[in-house]
């Protein structure tokens, strides 16, 4: 693959959590991965496999023990905290696994979305309309003026997706964004992610345990005990 096309790339990425008793835990072990701009990738694997660790490393929220992460051409492993904050605010959308960690609890749903829009190259009226449209699309049309902290876990999860897309990111990194949703609502969230890809070429990296979600994306990478393997989709969409 042409390196310039890569939206997300890891080289020999390893992450070890030190243990106070001296038994270190290798959560990710020499992961190499290259995701093209506009690709929609699922990260699947059992609980504890290292999926969230990988996602937080891609988002520059954790520093790896060794190896490199490049996102939209930038080496996130070598960036300052300030540069990482700017990169996340302008180019990345991040949905963390715990819904409440993605929202400002005392701000309303609308304010959360509008805050995420602050660096987009759009006028005020367009932003306002887009914020309401995003909230309607995730089924929060009647909760726009409610503080995010008063929303349920599933509602916060949907708000988190709206917030992550509001900044029109080049890359969306989402950790189990449908885990608290019923199948129909989850399918609506996946449609929204795919429509961002369709409209703006957003690269999607989605951790999921849900086959309905992974089957809707281009390819799935399996993670087992910190190691990455590619699962080839078969013609009927099921992993081989
Ligand atoms: N902050 C931490 N300190 C120590 N160990 C950690 C820490 N975070 C994760 N781990 C360990 O690293 C391994 C991978 O965890 P991770 O959260 O990446 O798994 P996961 O694939 O996201 O699992 P799940 O599907 O349950 O969310 C697990 O064994 C976990 O116990
Ligand atoms: Mg996880």
PDB file of C-alpha atoms and ligand atoms in Angstrom:
ATOM      1  CA  UNK A   1       0.000   0.000   0.000  1.00  0.00           C
ATOM      2  CA  UNK A   2       1.145   3.498  -0.755  1.00  0.00           C
ATOM      3  CA  UNK A   3       2.122   4.949   2.625  1.00  0.00           C
ATOM      4  CA  UNK A   4       0.583   8.293   1.706  1.00  0.00           C
ATOM      5  CA  UNK A   5      -2.845   6.633   1.468  1.00  0.00           C
ATOM      6  CA  UNK A   6      -2.642   5.296   5.007  1.00  0.00           C
ATOM      7  CA  UNK A   7      -4.978   7.033   7.450  1.00  0.00           C
ATOM      8  CA  UNK A   8      -3.925   4.891  10.393  1.00  0.00           C
ATOM      9  CA  UNK A   9      -0.731   2.913  10.633  1.00  0.00           C
ATOM     10  CA  UNK A  10       0.995   1.026  13.438  1.00  0.00           C
ATOM     11  CA  UNK A  11       4.453  -0.426  13.279  1.00  0.00           C
ATOM     12  CA  UNK A  12       5.668  -2.976  15.860  1.00  0.00           C
ATOM     13  CA  UNK A  13       3.235  -1.528  18.374  1.00  0.00           C
ATOM     14  CA  UNK A  14       3.682  -3.028  21.811  1.00  0.00           C
ATOM     15  CA  UNK A  15       2.067  -2.033  25.068  1.00  0.00           C
ATOM     16  CA  UNK A  16       2.960  -3.457  28.449  1.00  0.00           C
ATOM     17  CA  UNK A  17       1.039  -2.597  31.609  1.00  0.00           C
ATOM     18  CA  UNK A  18       3.472  -2.776  34.508  1.00  0.00           C
ATOM     19  CA  UNK A  19       2.212  -4.763  37.480  1.00  0.00           C
ATOM     20  CA  UNK A  20       2.985  -3.730  41.037  1.00  0.00           C
ATOM     21  CA  UNK A  21       3.924  -7.350  41.845  1.00  0.00           C
ATOM     22  CA  UNK A  22       6.395  -7.413  38.966  1.00  0.00           C
ATOM     23  CA  UNK A  23       4.242  -9.566  36.633  1.00  0.00           C
ATOM     24  CA  UNK A  24       3.967  -7.225  33.651  1.00  0.00           C
ATOM     25  CA  UNK A  25       1.081  -7.713  31.240  1.00  0.00           C
ATOM     26  CA  UNK A  26       1.719  -7.441  27.506  1.00  0.00           C
ATOM     27  CA  UNK A  27      -1.628  -6.136  26.268  1.00  0.00           C
ATOM     28  CA  UNK A  28      -0.407  -5.560  22.685  1.00  0.00           C
ATOM     29  CA  UNK A  29       2.428  -7.460  21.092  1.00  0.00           C
ATOM     30  CA  UNK A  30       4.196  -6.129  17.956  1.00  0.00           C
ATOM     31  CA  UNK A  31       1.077  -5.049  16.100  1.00  0.00           C
ATOM     32  CA  UNK A  32       1.481  -3.961  12.476  1.00  0.00           C
ATOM     33  CA  UNK A  33      -1.605  -2.512  10.835  1.00  0.00           C
ATOM     34  CA  UNK A  34      -2.320  -0.217   7.921  1.00  0.00           C
ATOM     35  CA  UNK A  35      -5.754   1.275   7.291  1.00  0.00           C
ATOM     36  CA  UNK A  36      -6.368   3.229   4.102  1.00  0.00           C
ATOM     37  CA  UNK A  37      -8.155   6.589   4.056  1.00  0.00           C
ATOM     38  CA  UNK A  38     -11.872   5.923   3.727  1.00  0.00           C
ATOM     39  CA  UNK A  39     -11.654   2.299   4.848  1.00  0.00           C
ATOM     40  CA  UNK A  40     -14.132   0.955   7.442  1.00  0.00           C
ATOM     41  CA  UNK A  41     -12.432  -1.525   9.770  1.00  0.00           C
ATOM     42  CA  UNK A  42     -13.818  -3.569  12.651  1.00  0.00           C
ATOM     43  CA  UNK A  43     -11.573  -4.669  15.528  1.00  0.00           C
ATOM     44  CA  UNK A  44     -12.985  -7.837  17.065  1.00  0.00           C
ATOM     45  CA  UNK A  45     -11.840 -10.290  19.713  1.00  0.00           C
ATOM     46  CA  UNK A  46     -12.571 -11.633  23.168  1.00  0.00           C
ATOM     47  CA  UNK A  47     -12.740  -9.557  26.317  1.00  0.00           C
ATOM     48  CA  UNK A  48      -9.271  -8.601  27.495  1.00  0.00           C
ATOM     49  CA  UNK A  49      -7.695  -9.166  24.060  1.00  0.00           C
ATOM     50  CA  UNK A  50      -6.274  -5.629  23.813  1.00  0.00           C
ATOM     51  CA  UNK A  51      -8.845  -3.833  21.640  1.00  0.00           C
ATOM     52  CA  UNK A  52      -9.345  -0.803  23.883  1.00  0.00           C
ATOM     53  CA  UNK A  53      -5.622  -0.581  24.498  1.00  0.00           C
ATOM     54  CA  UNK A  54      -5.069  -0.402  20.731  1.00  0.00           C
ATOM     55  CA  UNK A  55      -7.786   2.219  20.275  1.00  0.00           C
ATOM     56  CA  UNK A  56      -6.423   4.498  23.004  1.00  0.00           C
ATOM     57  CA  UNK A  57      -2.934   4.190  21.488  1.00  0.00           C
ATOM     58  CA  UNK A  58      -4.321   5.157  18.059  1.00  0.00           C
ATOM     59  CA  UNK A  59      -6.019   8.159  19.651  1.00  0.00           C
ATOM     60  CA  UNK A  60      -2.779   9.201  21.350  1.00  0.00           C
ATOM     61  CA  UNK A  61      -4.434   8.914  24.750  1.00  0.00           C
ATOM     62  CA  UNK A  62      -1.853   6.372  25.899  1.00  0.00           C
ATOM     63  CA  UNK A  63       1.852   6.273  25.030  1.00  0.00           C
ATOM     64  CA  UNK A  64       2.982   2.861  23.795  1.00  0.00           C
ATOM     65  CA  UNK A  65       5.809   0.961  25.427  1.00  0.00           C
ATOM     66  CA  UNK A  66       7.426   0.695  21.978  1.00  0.00           C
ATOM     67  CA  UNK A  67       6.593   1.017  18.305  1.00  0.00           C
ATOM     68  CA  UNK A  68       4.996   3.734  16.252  1.00  0.00           C
ATOM     69  CA  UNK A  69       1.500   5.017  15.462  1.00  0.00           C
ATOM     70  CA  UNK A  70       0.843   7.328  12.524  1.00  0.00           C
ATOM     71  CA  UNK A  71      -2.576   8.891  12.100  1.00  0.00           C
ATOM     72  CA  UNK A  72      -3.371  11.117   9.108  1.00  0.00           C
ATOM     73  CA  UNK A  73       0.343  11.194   8.374  1.00  0.00           C
ATOM     74  CA  UNK A  74       1.368  12.350  11.843  1.00  0.00           C
ATOM     75  CA  UNK A  75       3.500  10.373  14.253  1.00  0.00           C
ATOM     76  CA  UNK A  76       1.288  10.465  17.347  1.00  0.00           C
ATOM     77  CA  UNK A  77       3.909   8.630  19.398  1.00  0.00           C
ATOM     78  CA  UNK A  78       6.275  11.584  18.993  1.00  0.00           C
ATOM     79  CA  UNK A  79       3.839  14.448  19.552  1.00  0.00           C
ATOM     80  CA  UNK A  80       3.526  16.726  22.582  1.00  0.00           C
ATOM     81  CA  UNK A  81       0.336  16.571  24.665  1.00  0.00           C
ATOM     82  CA  UNK A  82      -0.764  19.933  23.241  1.00  0.00           C
ATOM     83  CA  UNK A  83      -0.233  18.802  19.647  1.00  0.00           C
ATOM     84  CA  UNK A  84      -2.160  15.606  20.412  1.00  0.00           C
ATOM     85  CA  UNK A  85      -5.072  17.610  21.843  1.00  0.00           C
ATOM     86  CA  UNK A  86      -5.139  19.738  18.691  1.00  0.00           C
ATOM     87  CA  UNK A  87      -4.981  16.670  16.445  1.00  0.00           C
ATOM     88  CA  UNK A  88      -7.877  15.044  18.331  1.00  0.00           C
ATOM     89  CA  UNK A  89      -9.970  18.221  18.264  1.00  0.00           C
ATOM     90  CA  UNK A  90      -9.469  18.877  14.541  1.00  0.00           C
ATOM     91  CA  UNK A  91      -8.880  15.541  12.793  1.00  0.00           C
ATOM     92  CA  UNK A  92     -10.069  12.687  15.037  1.00  0.00           C
ATOM     93  CA  UNK A  93     -13.382  11.604  16.488  1.00  0.00           C
ATOM     94  CA  UNK A  94     -13.009   9.341  19.502  1.00  0.00           C
ATOM     95  CA  UNK A  95     -15.688   7.287  21.254  1.00  0.00           C
ATOM     96  CA  UNK A  96     -14.314   5.631  24.396  1.00  0.00           C
ATOM     97  CA  UNK A  97     -15.774   2.380  25.718  1.00  0.00           C
ATOM     98  CA  UNK A  98     -17.354   3.956  28.804  1.00  0.00           C
ATOM     99  CA  UNK A  99     -20.152   6.208  27.474  1.00  0.00           C
ATOM    100  CA  UNK A 100     -19.984   8.766  30.323  1.00  0.00           C
ATOM    101  CA  UNK A 101     -16.303   9.486  29.599  1.00  0.00           C
ATOM    102  CA  UNK A 102     -17.227  10.934  26.199  1.00  0.00           C
ATOM    103  CA  UNK A 103     -19.530  13.736  27.297  1.00  0.00           C
ATOM    104  CA  UNK A 104     -19.442  16.874  29.398  1.00  0.00           C
ATOM    105  CA  UNK A 105     -22.114  15.979  31.989  1.00  0.00           C
ATOM    106  CA  UNK A 106     -23.264  19.507  32.902  1.00  0.00           C
ATOM    107  CA  UNK A 107     -23.499  20.705  29.292  1.00  0.00           C
ATOM    108  CA  UNK A 108     -26.626  19.915  27.302  1.00  0.00           C
ATOM    109  CA  UNK A 109     -26.613  17.391  24.483  1.00  0.00           C
ATOM    110  CA  UNK A 110     -26.680  20.281  21.991  1.00  0.00           C
ATOM    111  CA  UNK A 111     -23.793  22.098  23.742  1.00  0.00           C
ATOM    112  CA  UNK A 112     -21.720  18.909  23.705  1.00  0.00           C
ATOM    113  CA  UNK A 113     -22.174  18.640  19.931  1.00  0.00           C
ATOM    114  CA  UNK A 114     -21.581  22.358  19.357  1.00  0.00           C
ATOM    115  CA  UNK A 115     -18.354  22.257  21.379  1.00  0.00           C
ATOM    116  CA  UNK A 116     -17.072  19.483  19.106  1.00  0.00           C
ATOM    117  CA  UNK A 117     -17.933  21.605  16.039  1.00  0.00           C
ATOM    118  CA  UNK A 118     -15.730  24.533  17.105  1.00  0.00           C
ATOM    119  CA  UNK A 119     -12.940  23.937  14.578  1.00  0.00           C
ATOM    120  CA  UNK A 120     -15.073  23.009  11.581  1.00  0.00           C
ATOM    121  CA  UNK A 121     -14.960  25.282   8.596  1.00  0.00           C
ATOM    122  CA  UNK A 122     -18.687  26.070   8.690  1.00  0.00           C
ATOM    123  CA  UNK A 123     -20.879  29.046   9.493  1.00  0.00           C
ATOM    124  CA  UNK A 124     -22.974  29.419  12.632  1.00  0.00           C
ATOM    125  CA  UNK A 125     -26.313  28.637  11.037  1.00  0.00           C
ATOM    126  CA  UNK A 126     -24.927  25.548   9.314  1.00  0.00           C
ATOM    127  CA  UNK A 127     -23.421  24.320  12.565  1.00  0.00           C
ATOM    128  CA  UNK A 128     -26.658  24.821  14.439  1.00  0.00           C
ATOM    129  CA  UNK A 129     -28.623  22.927  11.808  1.00  0.00           C
ATOM    130  CA  UNK A 130     -26.043  20.146  11.653  1.00  0.00           C
ATOM    131  CA  UNK A 131     -26.031  19.778  15.457  1.00  0.00           C
ATOM    132  CA  UNK A 132     -29.793  19.311  15.552  1.00  0.00           C
ATOM    133  CA  UNK A 133     -29.693  16.968  12.570  1.00  0.00           C
ATOM    134  CA  UNK A 134     -27.030  14.801  14.233  1.00  0.00           C
ATOM    135  CA  UNK A 135     -29.028  14.636  17.457  1.00  0.00           C
ATOM    136  CA  UNK A 136     -32.194  13.759  15.539  1.00  0.00           C
ATOM    137  CA  UNK A 137     -30.342  11.055  13.611  1.00  0.00           C
ATOM    138  CA  UNK A 138     -29.160   9.366  16.820  1.00  0.00           C
ATOM    139  CA  UNK A 139     -32.687   9.584  18.248  1.00  0.00           C
ATOM    140  CA  UNK A 140     -32.039  12.359  20.764  1.00  0.00           C
ATOM    141  CA  UNK A 141     -34.249  14.970  19.109  1.00  0.00           C
ATOM    142  CA  UNK A 142     -36.319  15.370  22.274  1.00  0.00           C
ATOM    143  CA  UNK A 143     -33.255  15.534  24.582  1.00  0.00           C
ATOM    144  CA  UNK A 144     -31.255  18.353  22.941  1.00  0.00           C
ATOM    145  CA  UNK A 145     -31.560  20.690  25.921  1.00  0.00           C
ATOM    146  CA  UNK A 146     -31.039  18.064  28.634  1.00  0.00           C
ATOM    147  CA  UNK A 147     -27.695  17.896  30.454  1.00  0.00           C
ATOM    148  CA  UNK A 148     -25.684  14.935  29.127  1.00  0.00           C
ATOM    149  CA  UNK A 149     -25.222  13.636  32.668  1.00  0.00           C
ATOM    150  CA  UNK A 150     -28.952  12.982  32.898  1.00  0.00           C
ATOM    151  CA  UNK A 151     -29.010  10.734  29.839  1.00  0.00           C
ATOM    152  CA  UNK A 152     -29.020   6.932  30.138  1.00  0.00           C
ATOM    153  CA  UNK A 153     -25.932   4.911  29.215  1.00  0.00           C
ATOM    154  CA  UNK A 154     -27.319   4.096  25.765  1.00  0.00           C
ATOM    155  CA  UNK A 155     -28.363   7.705  25.225  1.00  0.00           C
ATOM    156  CA  UNK A 156     -24.893   8.900  26.227  1.00  0.00           C
ATOM    157  CA  UNK A 157     -23.434   6.373  23.806  1.00  0.00           C
ATOM    158  CA  UNK A 158     -25.519   7.807  20.965  1.00  0.00           C
ATOM    159  CA  UNK A 159     -24.582  11.346  22.023  1.00  0.00           C
ATOM    160  CA  UNK A 160     -20.921  10.285  22.029  1.00  0.00           C
ATOM    161  CA  UNK A 161     -21.218   9.193  18.394  1.00  0.00           C
ATOM    162  CA  UNK A 162     -22.890  12.486  17.462  1.00  0.00           C
ATOM    163  CA  UNK A 163     -20.129  14.415  19.279  1.00  0.00           C
ATOM    164  CA  UNK A 164     -17.379  12.354  17.626  1.00  0.00           C
ATOM    165  CA  UNK A 165     -18.796  13.057  14.156  1.00  0.00           C
ATOM    166  CA  UNK A 166     -19.631  16.705  14.832  1.00  0.00           C
ATOM    167  CA  UNK A 167     -16.054  17.829  14.240  1.00  0.00           C
ATOM    168  CA  UNK A 168     -16.109  16.250  10.748  1.00  0.00           C
ATOM    169  CA  UNK A 169     -13.108  14.083  11.605  1.00  0.00           C
ATOM    170  CA  UNK A 170     -10.834  12.466   9.048  1.00  0.00           C
ATOM    171  CA  UNK A 171     -10.676   9.390  11.280  1.00  0.00           C
ATOM    172  CA  UNK A 172     -13.319   8.066  13.656  1.00  0.00           C
ATOM    173  CA  UNK A 173     -12.095   5.711  16.397  1.00  0.00           C
ATOM    174  CA  UNK A 174     -15.011   4.104  18.248  1.00  0.00           C
ATOM    175  CA  UNK A 175     -14.818   1.552  21.051  1.00  0.00           C
ATOM    176  CA  UNK A 176     -17.979  -0.582  21.152  1.00  0.00           C
ATOM    177  CA  UNK A 177     -20.225   2.354  20.178  1.00  0.00           C
ATOM    178  CA  UNK A 178     -23.350   0.168  20.084  1.00  0.00           C
ATOM    179  CA  UNK A 179     -22.757  -2.036  23.140  1.00  0.00           C
ATOM    180  CA  UNK A 180     -25.666  -0.545  25.102  1.00  0.00           C
ATOM    181  CA  UNK A 181     -28.075  -0.256  22.177  1.00  0.00           C
ATOM    182  CA  UNK A 182     -30.781  -2.559  20.883  1.00  0.00           C
ATOM    183  CA  UNK A 183     -30.112  -4.026  17.451  1.00  0.00           C
ATOM    184  CA  UNK A 184     -32.252  -1.533  15.523  1.00  0.00           C
ATOM    185  CA  UNK A 185     -30.786   1.517  17.268  1.00  0.00           C
ATOM    186  CA  UNK A 186     -27.294   0.064  16.832  1.00  0.00           C
ATOM    187  CA  UNK A 187     -27.929  -0.388  13.109  1.00  0.00           C
ATOM    188  CA  UNK A 188     -28.929   3.285  12.929  1.00  0.00           C
ATOM    189  CA  UNK A 189     -25.601   4.266  14.502  1.00  0.00           C
ATOM    190  CA  UNK A 190     -23.683   2.110  12.011  1.00  0.00           C
ATOM    191  CA  UNK A 191     -25.629   3.726   9.141  1.00  0.00           C
ATOM    192  CA  UNK A 192     -24.639   7.147  10.498  1.00  0.00           C
ATOM    193  CA  UNK A 193     -20.956   6.150  10.602  1.00  0.00           C
ATOM    194  CA  UNK A 194     -21.111   4.789   7.067  1.00  0.00           C
ATOM    195  CA  UNK A 195     -22.871   7.909   5.821  1.00  0.00           C
ATOM    196  CA  UNK A 196     -20.001  10.026   7.251  1.00  0.00           C
ATOM    197  CA  UNK A 197     -17.632   7.826   5.251  1.00  0.00           C
ATOM    198  CA  UNK A 198     -19.822   8.240   2.160  1.00  0.00           C
ATOM    199  CA  UNK A 199     -20.134  12.022   2.486  1.00  0.00           C
ATOM    200  CA  UNK A 200     -16.677  12.981   3.719  1.00  0.00           C
ATOM    201  CA  UNK A 201     -14.459   9.944   3.267  1.00  0.00           C
ATOM    202  CA  UNK A 202     -14.171   9.436   7.029  1.00  0.00           C
ATOM    203  CA  UNK A 203     -11.977   6.471   7.930  1.00  0.00           C
ATOM    204  CA  UNK A 204     -13.772   4.242  10.438  1.00  0.00           C
ATOM    205  CA  UNK A 205     -12.123   2.063  13.091  1.00  0.00           C
ATOM    206  CA  UNK A 206     -14.755   0.380  15.229  1.00  0.00           C
ATOM    207  CA  UNK A 207     -14.190  -2.038  18.107  1.00  0.00           C
ATOM    208  CA  UNK A 208     -17.170  -4.334  18.360  1.00  0.00           C
ATOM    209  CA  UNK A 209     -18.449  -7.644  19.723  1.00  0.00           C
ATOM    210  CA  UNK A 210     -21.484  -7.422  17.453  1.00  0.00           C
ATOM    211  CA  UNK A 211     -21.391  -9.408  14.197  1.00  0.00           C
ATOM    212  CA  UNK A 212     -24.073  -7.160  12.725  1.00  0.00           C
ATOM    213  CA  UNK A 213     -21.692  -4.230  13.136  1.00  0.00           C
ATOM    214  CA  UNK A 214     -18.522  -5.956  11.881  1.00  0.00           C
ATOM    215  CA  UNK A 215     -20.377  -7.449   8.895  1.00  0.00           C
ATOM    216  CA  UNK A 216     -21.473  -3.954   7.823  1.00  0.00           C
ATOM    217  CA  UNK A 217     -17.837  -2.772   7.586  1.00  0.00           C
ATOM    218  CA  UNK A 218     -15.190  -3.554   4.939  1.00  0.00           C
ATOM    219  CA  UNK A 219     -12.930  -5.860   6.903  1.00  0.00           C
ATOM    220  CA  UNK A 220     -12.424  -7.215  10.399  1.00  0.00           C
ATOM    221  CA  UNK A 221      -9.131  -7.547  12.242  1.00  0.00           C
ATOM    222  CA  UNK A 222      -9.178 -10.091  15.047  1.00  0.00           C
ATOM    223  CA  UNK A 223      -7.168  -9.451  18.188  1.00  0.00           C
ATOM    224  CA  UNK A 224      -6.191 -12.385  20.376  1.00  0.00           C
ATOM    225  CA  UNK A 225      -3.957 -11.963  23.399  1.00  0.00           C
ATOM    226  CA  UNK A 226      -2.500  -8.759  22.034  1.00  0.00           C
ATOM    227  CA  UNK A 227      -1.766 -10.088  18.550  1.00  0.00           C
ATOM    228  CA  UNK A 228      -3.473  -8.930  15.401  1.00  0.00           C
ATOM    229  CA  UNK A 229      -4.826 -11.120  12.619  1.00  0.00           C
ATOM    230  CA  UNK A 230      -6.885 -10.214   9.615  1.00  0.00           C
ATOM    231  CA  UNK A 231     -10.191 -11.993   9.184  1.00  0.00           C
ATOM    232  CA  UNK A 232     -11.072 -12.199   5.510  1.00  0.00           C
ATOM    233  CA  UNK A 233     -14.755 -11.626   4.901  1.00  0.00           C
ATOM    234  CA  UNK A 234     -16.308 -14.366   2.764  1.00  0.00           C
ATOM    235  CA  UNK A 235     -18.724 -13.598  -0.066  1.00  0.00           C
ATOM    236  CA  UNK A 236     -21.701 -13.731   2.283  1.00  0.00           C
ATOM    237  CA  UNK A 237     -19.959 -11.330   4.655  1.00  0.00           C
ATOM    238  CA  UNK A 238     -19.151 -13.943   7.307  1.00  0.00           C
ATOM    239  CA  UNK A 239     -15.532 -14.240   8.468  1.00  0.00           C
ATOM    240  CA  UNK A 240     -13.831 -17.342   7.080  1.00  0.00           C
TER     241      UNK A 240
HETATM  242  N1  LIG B   1      -4.782   0.388  32.982  1.00  0.00           N
HETATM  243  C1  LIG B   1      -4.483  -0.919  32.969  1.00  0.00           C
HETATM  244  N2  LIG B   1      -3.591  -1.413  33.845  1.00  0.00           N
HETATM  245  C2  LIG B   1      -3.251  -2.736  33.849  1.00  0.00           C
HETATM  246  N3  LIG B   1      -3.768  -3.629  32.981  1.00  0.00           N
HETATM  247  C3  LIG B   1      -4.660  -3.178  32.093  1.00  0.00           C
HETATM  248  C4  LIG B   1      -5.070  -1.811  32.040  1.00  0.00           C
HETATM  249  N4  LIG B   1      -5.986  -1.666  31.037  1.00  0.00           N
HETATM  250  C5  LIG B   1      -6.124  -2.885  30.505  1.00  0.00           C
HETATM  251  N5  LIG B   1      -5.357  -3.790  31.119  1.00  0.00           N
HETATM  252  C6  LIG B   1      -5.227  -5.222  30.782  1.00  0.00           C
HETATM  253  O1  LIG B   1      -4.806  -5.302  29.419  1.00  0.00           O
HETATM  254  C7  LIG B   1      -5.493  -6.331  28.750  1.00  0.00           C
HETATM  255  C8  LIG B   1      -6.227  -5.775  27.544  1.00  0.00           C
HETATM  256  O2  LIG B   1      -7.239  -4.896  28.028  1.00  0.00           O
HETATM  257  P1  LIG B   1      -8.199  -4.109  27.026  1.00  0.00           P
HETATM  258  O3  LIG B   1      -9.011  -3.175  27.851  1.00  0.00           O
HETATM  259  O4  LIG B   1      -7.381  -3.519  25.931  1.00  0.00           O
HETATM  260  O5  LIG B   1      -9.083  -5.311  26.449  1.00  0.00           O
HETATM  261  P2  LIG B   1     -10.361  -5.290  25.487  1.00  0.00           P
HETATM  262  O6  LIG B   1     -10.033  -6.169  24.342  1.00  0.00           O
HETATM  263  O7  LIG B   1     -10.760  -3.902  25.202  1.00  0.00           O
HETATM  264  O8  LIG B   1     -11.467  -6.000  26.396  1.00  0.00           O
HETATM  265  P3  LIG B   1     -13.067  -5.737  26.501  1.00  0.00           P
HETATM  266  O9  LIG B   1     -13.684  -6.417  25.302  1.00  0.00           O
HETATM  267  O10 LIG B   1     -13.422  -6.422  27.792  1.00  0.00           O
HETATM  268  O11 LIG B   1     -13.311  -4.268  26.538  1.00  0.00           O
HETATM  269  C9  LIG B   1      -6.410  -6.988  29.783  1.00  0.00           C
HETATM  270  O12 LIG B   1      -5.782  -8.137  30.287  1.00  0.00           O
HETATM  271  C10 LIG B   1      -6.552  -5.943  30.852  1.00  0.00           C
HETATM  272  O13 LIG B   1      -6.755  -6.528  32.120  1.00  0.00           O
HETATM  273 MG1  LIG B   2     -12.419  -2.779  25.641  1.00  0.00          MG
END
